Amino acid sequence: MNSSRHLLPTSEPLKTQWFTFVSEGNAPPIYINVFMFTRIIRDPASPPEEVSSYFADVCLSCPQIQRGIAYEKTAAEVSCWRNIILQNQKAEQMVFPLNQESSGPKRVEQVVAGWKVQTPLEQEIFRLLHINSQPVADPVLTPVEEQSLKAMSLEEAKIRRAELQKARALQSYYEAKAKREKKIKSKKYHKVQKKAKCKDFLKQFDEMVKTNPEGALEELKKMELSRMEERMSLKHQNSGKWAKSKAIMAKYDDSARKAMQEQLQMNKDLTQKIVVPSDDEHESNEEGLETVPDFVNDSEPVIDSVNPWMRGQLTHEEPEVSCVTTEDVQTAEEENEEEELVGEFERKRKLRQVSDKEEEEEEEEDDDEEEEDVSEFNTLFRLMRSEKTLEGSNPTREGLNTPGQEDEDGLLNEGQVRVRNIEDLEVLGEVVDPQPIAEPSLPQTAAVEATSEPPNKKKREIDLKEVLTKEAKAVKVPFLPTVVDEEERDEQISIIKEAFAGDDVISDFIKDKSKREAAGRPEVVDLTLPGWGEWGGVGLKPPRWKRKRFRIKAAPPPPRQDQKLPDVIISENRNASVAAHQVSQLPFPFQNTAQFESSIRTPIGPTWNTQSVVKNMTKPKVITKMGAIIEPMVKEHFIKNKTTTPGGKGPAIMLGENKRAKEGAKRSSEKHRGRRSQKRRK
Amino acid sequence: IADAVDITSGSKYFSLHLSQFGPYRLDYSRTGRHLLVGGKKGHVACIGWQTKDLMCEMNVMETVNDVKWLHTEAMFAVAQKRWLYIYDSKGVELHCVKKFNDVLRMQFLPYHFLLATASATGFLQYLDVSVGKEVAAICTKMGRLDVMAQNPHNAVIHLGHPNGTISLWSPNQKEPLVKMLCHRGAVRSLTVDKTGTYMVTSGLDRKLKVYDIRAFKPLHSCFLPAGASCLSLSQRGLLSAATGDIVQVFQNILGSSPVSKPYMAHHLRGQIWGLAYCPFEDVLGIGHGEGFTSMIVPGAGEPNFDALDTNPYRSYEQRQEWEVKALLEKVQPELIGLHPEQLSKVDQTSFEQRHKEQVEALGFDPLAKDKFKPKTKKKGRSSAGAIEKRKRKVAHEDQRDEIRQSVQERTEREKELKEKSNEKKLGNKSTLDRFRK
């Protein structure tokens, strides 16, 4: 700010407070908002009202927004430091300066870099090299080499490894899935799958006809070939072993009859299909549409309808038939339907597992065999079990379970018993002898007396007396003291009694204790005030509702340590002097006090540890190199790694899959339409 | 016994006839090599009792109430009629501490370098002998304090009072840490074992009681016909009790069963005034009206000593070195408390306070556990209802265990009661009762 300018508050009544910089020269006045010192207007023509209105708009909306944006920006900027800071905080040892050059052996070229030709021999050699245009000072390393030499940073390596792991995991998932599907016995599942594949192929073929007619033709030829093969074979002619057996059964069994019928229908289809290709020659367009069912039949002949396992092969065969380009679409579609089915199956399996767990004892091996198909884990589990059952005398699950269970049970029982005992003690302690004093030597009669008395504060007094007057075992003394004679003893007792007749030790003590207890109790805060038409003064009793409402009772303090010890007063005062030496704040990595305390308890001295452990534990947190300049950390040191990280490879796959799935869904709907149209044409 | 054992052990039994200067108090140094005896009528002597060489002997021409070695055998404190005096081993008076008057009993806390004194006026005072400063002076308001012991585990001072109570004190608190009613009559003597687990008391009601002072519960009590005026526990847990002019030694007094008869007994001529076991030796020193007697008690001393802490065979230079180290490792008096392990714990109250402040300042609890957030699942399994169900599965996880346990306990208890009642109903019926008419 220039010294020639003065800060003056403007005289006009404005919406916001304005300050005007009035310069002595020709320079225009500058209006500044109080709230926004940054905005300056140097326009002499605009009157302050306008300025004010302009600013009124701006300053109402702008600063908040700007602040918000600035906050976001800075937050983003600053938060990128967080990880590195956390990492450094957690590091057991930091060595400064941070990015030191590796202390390993250096390459010869680097060492020799500063070397100069000196001796005549060397000069001669170099001259010769020059003449022969040999590289004198060859570049030490190409940049590529340099980069490869620089070992991958830890972060990068981690990321790379994670990627690889993920890829491997995905692969294994797919493998497992394929395996699983292969083993699925359900006919319905395979039917659905087959249908889906058909649709898909139809779709493909439709497209192919449009885009790649040559390819479509080839496909057609392939199909024809396969059909011819089909016709040559005797499949679906009901002449096989199975068909014969079915024929016998067909008389009585409805399903067998049905199967026979199906087979015949298939045969019919085949023969029908033979007619279609003849039409193909005339109408190439229809061909495509009609050949699709042919394909279905093509694949079907391979399938023995009896053996549901064979159907699973459809998926494997299809790629041979279909084009490579459409494979993805196909699989995606498959997945869609598969997933539904698989989900269903999984649910079923889970249900079964649950029931297994419930009925472990009743479980039979047959069930397990089914499970075997479902997952490998189960098979292993089952194998183990079957072994056990073979070994053990009990064929059921019990045989396996008994040792472990018994152990567990035993442990549990033990715990329970212990608890029970303690409980009993407590119960007894409450009921029988509230004073926890020398139970064994306590005479039975005293205990009985105690039980008969009501559990009251008074009882404690009585108990105390009992405690103190309780009979103690007399000790036999080899020779009696010469000073005190037998006869004198009685006298002494009476003397003592006389001496302590006045002061009752026990009642004093009880009084003292009750006083302490009372002092420890929080006081009731009385906020009652006389209201309208009420008398005020000392000795008046406010009404009950008032007492209830305005007398605030504080929460009761935690139970005293000496609550259950009638003859002990333990001071509840906090030991502030030790507190000064105690830790009152958890140091950084610790989450709770128990962790910290246990770590503090661990001795680190050489008396309790081996030398290496001591060395490791007493390692300095920070090591600085002597004489080295420790620069503050620069962003590049850790940002570098972040830029190299390939952003979101995982999600990319997911997205792709989703897209494909969506496409597949669309296509299937189109196929439906196509089918319908085809039918109509028929 | 002296005849039965070998010569070196036999030489540990001896008695000094000092009938002139009244009953004697005594104290062994921490290493057990040196003995300090102080007669009631002013006779003070320190003796290297194993070699039987007299280090110094003098008459202070005043009543001597108690004598105590300080951290080494070079200095000792004598509680005289009016003030507390400190002498060196040559008998030269080093200090006269006039702040400490009418001292009756003294205890030296070796790791804190504190000399605790109990006076006839009811004051418990602590003197830091390393810097010569009074650390604390506590008015106990309990009358004459002539029964005193220290707990070697936590350096808490135990005082016995004429109203049958025993109070535990630390220099940091003006009121007793614990006050327990032990006897109907006055407490006559009291001692604490080496580990700080047991306390043995005797009172005018002629009972001898053993307490577990970790739980403040009496273990057992026995009746001594004449009552015990002095008590002392050896390193291995042998208790010696002086009843009049007889010293009785009890074995296994700290065990679970009360004793019925003493292990040893010894008759002396005068009234017993002081009783102390010699550390690392099977010797019991008895100060009585007619002088001093050193008595052999087999199995009293600890055979294994920590040479870095208290080495009975240390040389002069070793002692010097130890003194420096001990001074460097001196424990501050603020750390005296009932629970010495408290130091390694987090101060909960201030921690909570701080935490509260932090929560207020930040607006959230940094130590709070994250709320359970159910995973998003597909295929309608992440519907609101399903999420609620999943949340409910993990809700109140911390309370569940307790509730489960308590319910189990209750059922157990009920079951047992039922069984008992069933048994009662049935009584002790035999199978043949059914034929009875």
Tab-separated table of C-alpha atoms in Angstrom, chain B residues 103-326:
chain	number	residue	atom	x	y	z
B	103	VAL	CA	11.167	-40.457	68.493
B	104	LEU	CA	10.155	-43.857	69.763
B	105	ARG	CA	10.589	-46.118	66.773
B	106	MET	CA	12.452	-45.892	63.503
B	107	GLN	CA	12.401	-47.722	60.192
B	108	PHE	CA	14.813	-47.276	57.348
B	109	LEU	CA	13.548	-47.666	53.786
B	110	PRO	CA	16.704	-48.716	51.959
B	111	TYR	CA	15.664	-48.079	48.363
B	112	HIS	CA	14.188	-44.682	49.082
B	113	PHE	CA	16.905	-43.591	51.509
B	114	LEU	CA	14.219	-42.606	53.925
B	115	LEU	CA	14.318	-42.846	57.649
B	116	ALA	CA	10.796	-43.052	58.973
B	117	THR	CA	10.310	-42.146	62.594
B	118	ALA	CA	7.323	-42.475	64.852
B	119	SER	CA	7.206	-40.170	67.797
B	120	ALA	CA	5.496	-40.094	71.134
B	121	THR	CA	3.528	-37.045	70.036
B	122	GLY	CA	1.852	-38.962	67.248
B	123	PHE	CA	3.937	-37.712	64.371
B	124	LEU	CA	5.189	-39.886	61.600
B	125	GLN	CA	8.115	-38.201	59.909
B	126	TYR	CA	10.248	-39.098	56.953
B	127	LEU	CA	13.846	-38.019	56.659
B	128	ASP	CA	15.654	-38.320	53.376
B	129	VAL	CA	19.121	-39.350	54.507
B	130	SER	CA	20.698	-38.815	51.102
B	131	VAL	CA	19.977	-35.094	51.109
B	132	GLY	CA	19.148	-34.584	54.774
B	133	LYS	CA	15.715	-33.188	54.120
B	134	GLU	CA	12.476	-33.887	55.835
B	135	VAL	CA	10.205	-35.359	53.185
B	136	ALA	CA	6.963	-35.495	55.067
B	137	ALA	CA	5.628	-35.032	58.533
B	138	ILE	CA	2.254	-36.531	59.169
B	139	CYS	CA	0.227	-36.021	62.260
B	140	THR	CA	-1.443	-39.347	62.763
B	141	LYS	CA	-3.704	-38.176	65.614
B	142	MET	CA	-3.488	-41.635	67.059
B	143	GLY	CA	-1.537	-40.988	70.206
B	144	ARG	CA	1.749	-42.499	71.133
B	145	LEU	CA	3.301	-44.474	68.321
B	146	ASP	CA	5.480	-47.198	69.685
B	147	VAL	CA	4.677	-50.018	67.297
B	148	MET	CA	6.088	-49.738	63.840
B	149	ALA	CA	7.053	-51.940	60.927
B	150	GLN	CA	7.724	-51.512	57.249
B	151	ASN	CA	6.489	-53.465	54.304
B	152	PRO	CA	9.578	-54.276	52.259
B	153	HIS	CA	7.470	-54.825	49.152
B	154	ASN	CA	6.026	-51.347	48.827
B	155	ALA	CA	7.797	-49.335	51.539
B	156	VAL	CA	4.558	-48.616	53.314
B	157	ILE	CA	4.899	-48.012	57.037
B	158	HIS	CA	2.649	-49.941	59.370
B	159	LEU	CA	1.816	-48.423	62.713
B	160	GLY	CA	0.114	-50.118	65.588
B	161	HIS	CA	-2.146	-48.125	67.867
B	162	PRO	CA	-3.459	-48.463	71.363
B	163	ASN	CA	-7.030	-48.793	70.091
B	164	GLY	CA	-6.267	-52.074	68.422
B	165	THR	CA	-6.000	-50.698	64.912
B	166	ILE	CA	-3.124	-50.881	62.515
B	167	SER	CA	-2.702	-48.120	59.994
B	168	LEU	CA	-0.680	-48.087	56.805
B	169	TRP	CA	1.062	-44.896	55.776
B	170	SER	CA	2.854	-43.457	52.851
B	171	PRO	CA	4.587	-40.068	52.877
B	172	ASN	CA	2.261	-38.818	50.155
B	173	GLN	CA	-0.985	-38.982	52.004
B	174	LYS	CA	-2.030	-37.242	55.153
B	175	GLU	CA	-4.499	-39.918	56.077
B	176	PRO	CA	-3.801	-43.598	56.450
B	177	LEU	CA	-3.929	-45.620	53.272
B	178	VAL	CA	-5.591	-48.400	55.149
B	179	LYS	CA	-6.782	-48.707	58.666
B	180	MET	CA	-7.670	-52.083	59.990
B	181	LEU	CA	-8.991	-53.225	63.297
B	182	CYS	CA	-6.894	-56.150	64.422
B	183	HIS	CA	-7.145	-56.486	68.163
B	184	ARG	CA	-9.521	-55.683	70.909
B	185	GLY	CA	-6.724	-54.408	73.019
B	186	ALA	CA	-3.766	-52.299	72.048
B	187	VAL	CA	-1.400	-53.555	69.417
B	188	ARG	CA	1.854	-54.575	71.048
B	189	SER	CA	3.930	-55.622	68.162
B	190	LEU	CA	3.764	-56.118	64.463
B	191	THR	CA	5.915	-57.387	61.660
B	192	VAL	CA	5.657	-57.867	57.915
B	193	ASP	CA	7.250	-60.629	55.940
B	194	LYS	CA	9.846	-60.101	53.232
B	195	THR	CA	7.499	-60.460	50.276
B	196	GLY	CA	4.997	-58.047	51.738
B	197	THR	CA	2.255	-60.638	51.690
B	198	TYR	CA	1.761	-61.396	55.337
B	199	MET	CA	1.593	-59.324	58.460
B	200	VAL	CA	1.798	-60.770	61.936
B	201	THR	CA	0.413	-58.801	64.824
B	202	SER	CA	0.095	-59.306	68.508
B	203	GLY	CA	-1.980	-57.329	70.904
B	204	LEU	CA	-2.845	-56.855	74.498
B	205	ASP	CA	-5.671	-59.320	74.054
B	206	ARG	CA	-2.850	-61.884	73.917
B	207	LYS	CA	-3.602	-62.996	70.460
B	208	LEU	CA	-1.270	-63.505	67.597
B	209	LYS	CA	-2.843	-62.885	64.229
B	210	VAL	CA	-1.604	-63.483	60.750
B	211	TYR	CA	-3.023	-61.231	58.052
B	212	ASP	CA	-2.854	-61.332	54.319
B	213	ILE	CA	-2.192	-57.667	53.674
B	214	ARG	CA	-2.830	-57.847	49.975
B	215	ALA	CA	-6.472	-58.622	50.678
B	216	PHE	CA	-6.496	-57.234	54.233
B	217	LYS	CA	-7.980	-60.453	55.480
B	218	PRO	CA	-6.960	-62.402	58.537
B	219	LEU	CA	-5.632	-65.851	57.806
B	220	HIS	CA	-5.595	-67.270	61.282
B	221	SER	CA	-5.127	-66.269	64.839
B	222	CYS	CA	-3.803	-68.072	67.836
B	223	PHE	CA	-3.811	-67.430	71.499
B	224	LEU	CA	-0.553	-66.984	73.327
B	225	PRO	CA	-0.932	-67.387	77.061
B	226	ALA	CA	1.280	-64.446	77.864
B	227	GLY	CA	0.915	-62.379	74.716
B	228	ALA	CA	3.823	-61.398	72.543
B	229	SER	CA	5.659	-58.191	73.203
B	230	CYS	CA	8.063	-58.418	70.285
B	231	LEU	CA	7.676	-60.109	66.954
B	232	SER	CA	10.113	-60.760	64.190
B	233	LEU	CA	9.904	-62.663	60.919
B	234	SER	CA	12.947	-64.200	59.373
B	235	GLN	CA	13.724	-64.236	55.673
B	236	ARG	CA	12.495	-67.781	55.387
B	237	GLY	CA	9.302	-67.111	57.291
B	238	LEU	CA	10.106	-68.212	60.816
B	239	LEU	CA	8.343	-66.143	63.388
B	240	SER	CA	9.867	-65.379	66.726
B	241	ALA	CA	7.717	-64.018	69.470
B	242	ALA	CA	8.896	-62.734	72.778
B	243	THR	CA	6.568	-63.501	75.643
B	244	GLY	CA	8.010	-62.004	78.752
B	245	ASP	CA	11.458	-63.522	79.083
B	246	ILE	CA	10.881	-66.397	76.701
B	247	VAL	CA	11.525	-66.361	72.990
B	248	GLN	CA	9.404	-68.710	70.969
B	249	VAL	CA	10.083	-69.522	67.373
B	250	PHE	CA	7.225	-70.726	65.205
B	251	GLN	CA	7.482	-72.530	61.957
B	252	ASN	CA	5.004	-72.396	59.077
B	253	ILE	CA	3.110	-69.615	60.728
B	254	LEU	CA	2.372	-68.184	57.308
B	255	GLY	CA	0.952	-71.461	56.074
B	256	SER	CA	-2.693	-72.277	55.778
B	257	SER	CA	-3.111	-74.115	59.056
B	258	PRO	CA	-2.602	-72.408	62.384
B	259	VAL	CA	0.277	-73.653	64.491
B	260	SER	CA	-0.263	-75.354	67.786
B	261	LYS	CA	3.194	-75.456	69.251
B	262	PRO	CA	6.424	-73.605	68.802
B	263	TYR	CA	9.405	-74.862	66.874
B	264	MET	CA	11.896	-73.606	69.448
B	265	ALA	CA	11.828	-71.811	72.697
B	266	HIS	CA	14.548	-70.110	74.653
B	267	HIS	CA	14.510	-68.796	78.131
B	268	LEU	CA	16.362	-65.619	78.968
B	269	ARG	CA	16.997	-63.767	82.116
B	270	GLY	CA	15.567	-60.336	81.631
B	271	GLN	CA	12.526	-58.857	79.927
B	272	ILE	CA	12.917	-58.985	76.152
B	273	TRP	CA	13.069	-55.594	74.503
B	274	GLY	CA	14.317	-56.163	70.995
B	275	LEU	CA	14.169	-59.059	68.617
B	276	ALA	CA	15.667	-59.308	65.154
B	277	TYR	CA	16.780	-61.996	62.749
B	278	CYS	CA	20.125	-61.592	61.156
B	279	PRO	CA	19.824	-61.472	57.360
B	280	PHE	CA	21.473	-64.384	55.525
B	281	GLU	CA	22.326	-66.153	58.795
B	282	ASP	CA	20.485	-68.666	60.940
B	283	VAL	CA	20.735	-66.325	63.877
B	284	LEU	CA	18.216	-64.531	66.003
B	285	GLY	CA	19.413	-61.568	67.990
B	286	ILE	CA	17.643	-60.881	71.237
B	287	GLY	CA	18.037	-57.716	73.227
B	288	HIS	CA	16.875	-58.066	76.792
B	289	GLY	CA	17.271	-56.620	80.217
B	290	GLU	CA	20.516	-58.405	80.939
B	291	GLY	CA	22.242	-57.683	77.684
B	292	PHE	CA	22.199	-59.294	74.277
B	293	THR	CA	21.915	-62.903	73.153
B	294	SER	CA	22.568	-64.291	69.725
B	295	MET	CA	20.642	-67.491	69.266
B	296	ILE	CA	20.925	-70.064	66.538
B	297	VAL	CA	17.675	-70.816	64.715
B	298	PRO	CA	18.179	-73.433	62.019
B	299	GLY	CA	16.574	-72.528	58.723
B	300	ALA	CA	15.960	-68.889	59.489
B	301	GLY	CA	18.195	-67.107	57.003
B	302	GLU	CA	18.037	-66.960	53.260
B	303	PRO	CA	20.980	-68.938	51.877
B	304	ASN	CA	21.051	-67.163	48.498
B	305	PHE	CA	21.921	-63.526	48.460
B	306	ASP	CA	21.821	-61.038	45.654
B	307	ALA	CA	25.413	-59.870	45.517
B	308	LEU	CA	24.489	-56.745	43.584
B	309	ASP	CA	22.032	-55.680	46.232
B	310	THR	CA	23.179	-56.923	49.598
B	311	ASN	CA	26.409	-58.804	49.606
B	312	PRO	CA	27.489	-59.975	53.044
B	313	TYR	CA	31.012	-60.564	51.814
B	314	ARG	CA	31.547	-57.329	49.997
B	315	SER	CA	34.787	-55.475	50.268
B	316	TYR	CA	35.232	-51.846	51.105
B	317	GLU	CA	35.453	-50.820	47.470
B	318	GLN	CA	32.461	-52.870	46.530
B	319	ARG	CA	30.540	-51.130	49.234
B	320	GLN	CA	31.545	-47.746	47.885
B	321	GLU	CA	30.534	-48.709	44.400
B	322	TRP	CA	27.249	-50.090	45.617
B	323	GLU	CA	26.564	-46.879	47.521
B	324	VAL	CA	26.992	-44.781	44.398
B	325	LYS	CA	24.808	-47.078	42.370
B	326	ALA	CA	22.162	-47.204	45.055
